[in-house]
Short mmCIF file of C-alpha atoms in Angstrom, two decimals:
data_model
loop_
_atom_site.label_atom_id
_atom_site.label_comp_id
_atom_site.label_asym_id
_atom_site.label_seq_id
_atom_site.Cartn_x
_atom_site.Cartn_y
_atom_site.Cartn_z
CA MET N 1 -11.75 -16.25 20.04
CA ASN N 2 -14.92 -14.38 18.97
CA LYS N 3 -18.39 -14.87 17.50
CA THR N 4 -17.25 -15.15 13.89
CA SER N 5 -18.19 -18.29 11.99
CA LEU N 6 -15.16 -19.62 10.09
CA VAL N 7 -15.57 -21.36 6.74
CA PHE N 8 -12.49 -22.90 5.09
CA TYR N 9 -12.86 -24.01 1.47
CA MET N 10 -10.12 -26.50 0.62
CA GLY N 11 -9.44 -29.22 -1.92
CA LYS N 12 -7.46 -30.14 -4.98
CA GLY N 13 -5.95 -27.31 -7.03
CA GLY N 14 -8.12 -26.12 -9.90
CA THR N 15 -11.47 -27.31 -8.58
CA GLY N 16 -12.84 -23.78 -8.14
CA LYS N 17 -12.25 -23.04 -4.45
CA SER N 18 -11.82 -19.32 -5.15
CA THR N 19 -15.05 -19.11 -7.15
CA VAL N 20 -17.01 -20.98 -4.48
CA SER N 21 -15.49 -18.72 -1.80
CA ALA N 22 -16.38 -15.54 -3.70
CA ILE N 23 -19.95 -16.63 -4.46
CA SER N 24 -20.55 -17.79 -0.87
CA ALA N 25 -19.34 -14.44 0.44
CA MET N 26 -21.62 -12.52 -1.93
CA VAL N 27 -24.67 -14.62 -1.03
CA LEU N 28 -24.14 -13.93 2.68
CA ALA N 29 -23.39 -10.21 2.22
CA ARG N 30 -26.62 -9.84 0.23
CA VAL N 31 -28.69 -10.74 3.30
CA GLY N 32 -26.94 -8.18 5.49
CA LYS N 33 -24.18 -10.28 7.03
CA LYS N 34 -20.74 -8.85 7.76
CA VAL N 35 -18.46 -11.02 5.66
CA MET N 36 -14.80 -11.21 4.73
CA VAL N 37 -13.37 -13.51 2.08
CA ALA N 38 -9.60 -13.93 2.22
CA SER N 39 -7.29 -15.87 -0.07
CA PHE N 40 -4.55 -17.84 1.69
CA ASP N 41 -3.32 -19.34 -1.58
CA ALA N 42 -0.04 -18.09 -3.03
CA ALA N 43 -1.65 -18.09 -6.49
CA HIS N 44 -4.36 -15.56 -5.67
CA ASN N 45 -7.50 -15.59 -7.81
CA LEU N 46 -9.93 -13.33 -5.95
CA SER N 47 -8.71 -10.17 -7.70
CA ASP N 48 -9.38 -11.79 -11.07
CA ILE N 49 -12.76 -13.17 -9.98
CA PHE N 50 -14.02 -9.85 -8.61
CA LYS N 51 -12.10 -7.85 -11.25
CA THR N 52 -10.98 -5.65 -8.39
CA ARG N 53 -7.40 -5.14 -7.26
CA LEU N 54 -6.97 -6.69 -3.83
CA GLY N 55 -4.05 -6.81 -1.44
CA HIS N 56 -3.03 -7.89 2.05
CA THR N 57 -5.16 -5.19 3.70
CA PRO N 58 -8.88 -6.05 3.45
CA ARG N 59 -10.97 -3.66 1.38
CA ALA N 60 -14.71 -3.28 0.88
CA ILE N 61 -15.90 -4.44 -2.54
CA LEU N 62 -19.64 -4.56 -1.79
CA PRO N 63 -21.81 -3.44 1.14
CA GLY N 64 -20.97 -5.77 4.02
CA LEU N 65 -18.25 -7.61 2.07
CA LEU N 66 -14.51 -7.24 2.61
CA ALA N 67 -11.93 -9.08 0.53
CA ALA N 68 -8.18 -9.64 0.88
CA GLU N 69 -5.32 -11.62 -0.62
CA ILE N 70 -2.89 -12.49 2.15
CA ASP N 71 0.75 -11.64 1.46
CA ARG N 72 2.29 -14.92 2.57
CA GLU N 73 5.89 -13.68 2.26
CA ARG N 74 5.05 -10.67 4.44
CA MET N 75 3.60 -12.97 7.11
CA ILE N 76 6.64 -15.27 6.93
CA GLN N 77 8.97 -12.31 7.48
CA LEU N 78 6.83 -11.10 10.40
CA PHE N 79 6.85 -14.57 11.96
CA LEU N 80 10.64 -14.81 11.54
CA LYS N 81 11.16 -11.39 13.12
CA GLU N 82 8.95 -12.25 16.10
CA THR N 83 10.77 -15.56 16.53
CA ARG N 84 14.23 -13.96 16.32
CA ASP N 85 13.25 -11.23 18.79
CA SER N 86 11.84 -13.79 21.22
CA LEU N 87 14.96 -15.96 20.99
CA LYS N 88 17.23 -12.98 21.55
CA ARG N 89 15.22 -11.90 24.61
CA ASN N 90 15.26 -15.35 26.17
CA TYR N 91 18.75 -16.41 25.07
CA SER N 92 20.57 -13.08 25.27
CA TYR N 93 23.70 -14.84 26.51
CA LEU N 94 24.17 -16.41 23.04
CA THR N 95 25.54 -13.16 21.67
CA ALA N 96 28.57 -13.60 23.92
CA PHE N 97 29.44 -16.74 21.94
CA ASN N 98 28.83 -15.08 18.55
CA LEU N 99 25.94 -17.46 17.93
CA ASP N 100 23.31 -14.85 17.15
CA GLY N 101 24.23 -15.07 13.45
CA TYR N 102 22.78 -18.56 13.39
CA PHE N 103 19.31 -17.07 13.85
CA ASN N 104 19.39 -16.41 10.11
CA VAL N 105 19.03 -20.16 9.57
CA LEU N 106 15.42 -19.82 10.76
CA LYS N 107 14.33 -18.75 7.29
CA PHE N 108 15.06 -22.29 6.08
CA SER N 109 12.95 -23.93 8.79
CA PRO N 110 10.23 -26.37 7.68
CA GLY N 111 6.63 -25.36 8.21
CA LEU N 112 7.15 -21.62 7.76
CA GLU N 113 4.24 -21.27 5.32
CA GLU N 114 1.82 -22.95 7.71
CA HIS N 115 3.00 -20.81 10.62
CA ALA N 116 2.62 -17.68 8.47
CA LEU N 117 -0.96 -18.62 7.53
CA VAL N 118 -1.88 -19.33 11.15
CA ARG N 119 -0.45 -15.91 12.03
CA ALA N 120 -2.55 -14.35 9.25
CA LEU N 121 -5.72 -16.04 10.52
CA THR N 122 -5.09 -14.81 14.06
CA GLU N 123 -4.39 -11.30 12.78
CA ILE N 124 -7.68 -11.17 10.85
CA MET N 125 -9.76 -12.52 13.72
CA GLN N 126 -8.25 -10.08 16.20
CA GLY N 127 -8.50 -7.15 13.80
CA PHE N 128 -12.09 -7.83 12.67
CA PRO N 129 -13.94 -9.30 15.67
CA ASP N 130 -17.38 -8.16 14.46
CA LEU N 131 -17.50 -10.33 11.33
CA ASP N 132 -20.40 -12.74 11.04
CA TYR N 133 -18.56 -14.95 8.56
CA LEU N 134 -14.89 -15.25 7.65
CA ILE N 135 -14.46 -17.30 4.47
CA ILE N 136 -10.97 -18.58 3.72
CA ASP N 137 -9.95 -19.63 0.22
CA MET N 138 -7.29 -22.19 1.12
CA PRO N 139 -4.19 -23.34 -0.78
CA PRO N 140 -4.17 -26.79 -2.42
CA THR N 141 -4.39 -29.88 -0.25
CA ALA N 142 -0.80 -30.47 0.88
CA ILE N 143 -0.35 -27.08 2.57
CA SER N 144 -3.95 -26.96 3.83
CA VAL N 145 -3.70 -30.28 5.65
CA LYS N 146 -0.39 -29.20 7.25
CA PHE N 147 -2.04 -25.92 8.27
CA PHE N 148 -4.82 -27.70 10.16
CA LEU N 149 -2.44 -30.22 11.76
CA LEU N 150 0.11 -27.58 12.79
CA PRO N 151 -1.44 -26.76 16.22
CA THR N 152 -1.60 -30.44 17.24
CA LEU N 153 1.92 -31.30 16.10
CA SER N 154 3.36 -28.11 17.62
CA ARG N 155 1.54 -28.69 20.91
CA ILE N 156 2.98 -32.22 21.17
CA TRP N 157 6.46 -30.88 20.44
CA ILE N 158 6.05 -28.04 22.95
CA GLN N 159 4.93 -30.47 25.66
CA GLU N 160 8.17 -32.42 25.23
CA LEU N 161 10.13 -29.17 25.51
CA GLU N 162 8.18 -28.39 28.68
CA LYS N 163 9.21 -31.74 30.20
CA LEU N 164 12.82 -31.17 29.22
CA ARG N 165 12.85 -27.65 30.67
CA ASN N 166 11.34 -28.86 33.94
CA GLU N 167 14.07 -31.51 34.21
CA ILE N 168 16.72 -28.87 33.56
CA ASN N 169 15.21 -26.63 36.25
CA LYS N 170 15.19 -29.49 38.78
CA LYS N 171 18.89 -30.09 38.24
CA LYS N 172 19.65 -26.36 38.34
CA LYS N 173 17.79 -26.11 41.64
CA ILE N 174 19.79 -28.99 43.14
CA VAL N 175 23.09 -27.40 42.12
CA SER N 176 21.96 -23.97 43.32
CA THR N 177 20.80 -25.35 46.69
CA VAL N 178 24.16 -27.03 47.23
CA ARG N 179 26.04 -23.83 46.39
CA TYR N 180 23.77 -21.11 47.83
CA GLY N 181 21.32 -22.81 50.19
CA ASN N 182 17.52 -22.49 49.90
CA LYS N 183 17.64 -19.20 48.07
CA GLU N 184 14.46 -18.25 46.20
CA HIS N 185 14.84 -18.59 42.44
CA GLY N 186 13.63 -16.11 39.87
CA ARG N 187 11.04 -16.82 37.19
CA ASP N 188 12.14 -18.96 34.26
CA LYS N 189 11.60 -16.83 31.14
CA ILE N 190 12.11 -19.79 28.85
CA LEU N 191 9.53 -21.95 30.62
CA ASN N 192 7.10 -19.03 30.63
CA ARG N 193 7.51 -18.70 26.87
CA ILE N 194 7.00 -22.44 26.41
CA MET N 195 3.77 -22.30 28.42
CA THR N 196 2.52 -19.31 26.41
CA LEU N 197 3.14 -21.13 23.13
CA LYS N 198 1.51 -24.28 24.46
CA GLN N 199 -1.66 -22.36 25.32
CA GLU N 200 -1.73 -20.65 21.91
CA TYR N 201 -1.52 -24.00 20.12
CA MET N 202 -4.16 -25.52 22.39
CA ASP N 203 -6.50 -22.62 21.60
CA LEU N 204 -5.97 -23.10 17.85
CA GLU N 205 -6.45 -26.84 18.19
CA ALA N 206 -9.76 -26.26 19.94
CA LEU N 207 -10.80 -23.71 17.30
CA PHE N 208 -10.17 -26.08 14.38
CA ARG N 209 -12.02 -28.90 16.13
CA ASN N 210 -15.02 -26.84 17.22
CA PRO N 211 -17.97 -27.63 14.91
CA ALA N 212 -19.98 -24.76 16.38
CA THR N 213 -17.64 -22.11 14.99
CA THR N 214 -15.46 -23.77 12.34
CA THR N 215 -16.37 -25.44 9.05
CA LEU N 216 -14.04 -27.30 6.72
CA SER N 217 -15.65 -27.80 3.34
CA VAL N 218 -14.00 -29.54 0.38
CA VAL N 219 -14.61 -28.21 -3.13
CA LEU N 220 -14.34 -30.85 -5.84
CA ASN N 221 -15.30 -31.72 -9.40
CA ASN N 222 -16.84 -34.93 -10.67
CA ASP N 223 -13.60 -36.61 -11.70
CA SER N 224 -11.58 -39.45 -10.21
CA LEU N 225 -8.63 -37.29 -9.07
CA SER N 226 -10.86 -34.82 -7.20
CA ILE N 227 -12.83 -37.61 -5.59
CA SER N 228 -9.80 -39.62 -4.45
CA GLU N 229 -8.09 -36.50 -3.06
CA THR N 230 -11.25 -35.57 -1.15
CA GLU N 231 -11.33 -39.06 0.36
CA ARG N 232 -7.74 -38.59 1.59
CA ILE N 233 -8.52 -35.16 3.05
CA VAL N 234 -11.52 -36.48 5.00
CA SER N 235 -9.48 -39.46 6.23
CA ASP N 236 -6.28 -37.58 7.16
CA LEU N 237 -8.04 -34.81 9.08
CA GLY N 238 -10.54 -37.21 10.64
CA LYS N 239 -7.70 -39.22 12.19
CA ASN N 240 -6.76 -36.04 14.06
CA ASN N 241 -10.31 -35.24 15.18
CA ILE N 242 -10.67 -32.39 12.70
CA PRO N 243 -13.96 -33.00 10.92
CA VAL N 244 -14.74 -32.13 7.32
CA LYS N 245 -18.35 -30.99 7.53
CA SER N 246 -19.38 -30.78 3.88
CA VAL N 247 -18.47 -31.05 0.22
CA VAL N 248 -19.29 -28.62 -2.57
CA TRP N 249 -19.50 -30.04 -6.07
CA ASN N 250 -18.40 -27.34 -8.50
CA ARG N 251 -19.50 -27.37 -12.13
CA VAL N 252 -21.91 -30.22 -11.33
CA ASP N 253 -25.63 -29.94 -12.09
CA ASP N 254 -26.88 -33.14 -10.43
CA THR N 255 -25.30 -34.71 -7.31
CA ARG N 256 -27.46 -37.83 -7.31
CA GLY N 257 -25.32 -40.95 -7.23
CA LEU N 258 -22.16 -39.08 -6.27
CA PRO N 259 -20.18 -40.19 -3.17
CA GLY N 260 -20.98 -38.74 0.25
CA PHE N 261 -17.52 -39.40 1.77
CA SER N 262 -19.06 -40.72 5.01
CA ILE N 263 -19.73 -37.19 6.28
CA ALA N 264 -22.53 -37.73 8.78
CA GLY N 265 -25.65 -35.67 8.14
CA SER N 266 -24.12 -33.82 5.21
CA ARG N 267 -26.22 -32.82 2.22
CA PRO N 268 -23.93 -31.91 -0.68
CA LEU N 269 -24.10 -28.48 -2.26
CA SER N 270 -23.50 -28.04 -5.97
CA LEU N 271 -22.67 -25.10 -8.19
CA PRO N 272 -23.93 -25.74 -11.72
CA SER N 273 -21.83 -25.20 -14.80
CA SER N 274 -21.90 -21.70 -16.23
CA ALA N 275 -21.73 -20.82 -19.91
CA ASP N 276 -20.04 -17.54 -18.98
CA SER N 277 -16.75 -17.01 -17.19
CA LEU N 278 -17.60 -16.23 -13.57
CA THR N 279 -15.54 -13.07 -13.29
CA GLY N 280 -16.66 -9.55 -12.44
CA ILE N 281 -19.19 -8.53 -9.81
CA ASP N 282 -22.02 -8.07 -12.32
CA THR N 283 -21.55 -11.56 -13.76
CA LEU N 284 -21.28 -13.06 -10.28
CA ASN N 285 -24.48 -11.28 -9.24
CA GLN N 286 -26.28 -12.69 -12.28
CA PHE N 287 -25.10 -16.20 -11.37
CA VAL N 288 -26.26 -15.77 -7.77
CA ASP N 289 -29.65 -14.51 -9.03
CA SER N 290 -30.10 -17.65 -11.13
CA TRP N 291 -28.72 -20.09 -8.53
CA GLU N 292 -31.46 -21.95 -6.71
CA VAL N 293 -29.69 -21.64 -3.36
CA ASP N 294 -30.37 -18.87 -0.86
CA ALA N 295 -28.23 -17.82 2.10
CA SER N 296 -30.02 -20.09 4.59
CA THR N 297 -29.63 -23.13 2.36
CA LEU N 298 -26.00 -22.30 1.67
CA VAL N 299 -25.16 -22.09 5.37
CA GLU N 300 -27.13 -25.21 6.27
CA ARG N 301 -25.53 -27.29 3.50
CA VAL N 302 -21.97 -26.06 4.07
CA THR N 303 -21.81 -25.60 7.85
CA GLY N 304 -24.65 -27.81 9.05
CA SER N 305 -26.02 -24.96 11.16
CA LYS N 306 -28.56 -22.17 10.86
CA LEU N 307 -27.85 -18.78 9.32
CA LEU N 308 -26.50 -16.41 11.98
#
């Protein structure tokens, strides 16, 4: 889509994903990078961490650093409106059968949250193409895994719809030829829409699987629940060719002897415990000053690549 490097911090709830996201963004902004950190979690924490009121529209909180807390309900309503409008355009004949009222059932469809978050990601990337780094503070594991698998599952479903539509068109053509001869047929709006959606999902699938531009990093603590959930994340996404590139141990001073989760070439990053609550820009700056990790090391450990 663009030159922006994407970093998704995911993992079990309560491990400190928001803190790691905020600190990573500050470290990168300090060396002159254009950075945005955005919370995709419904229980937003970035406002509390920065002690700055944030909303859906990104705002500058430091030189080179934008922050936002995505309004998931707003994105769901936008997605529903776009879907309803598209259905009404392509199936306008349904209104003759008084079926348009059934469009309201869409709000109960499964997967709406994941679709809304994908829509939010696309909106940010299109609206801010000059970012060097876009850091996403993800929701807890269940929604995050569904988010990353959404393009693949939707693409498979769309391909079956494509086959079905092509079969319908073949039969329509046979009937039309019998009735009207070899008359040229108009474009199929429904098939065109199916093909557009298929390409969108294929593009997202490629984005999530591209190690050159996209990093999935799991934030965890040194406890059995965090570790076992991280193992499941790495396994579930790996089965779908979506690699987890790194782990970040939060509130851990020494990573020696801790599991590596079979992530090839990964060197774990750790954020040490802090005696103070890591809230407020001044406190965060003091932590970054004392942390023995610079921007280059951060990027290499988390993304496996060099600082942009």
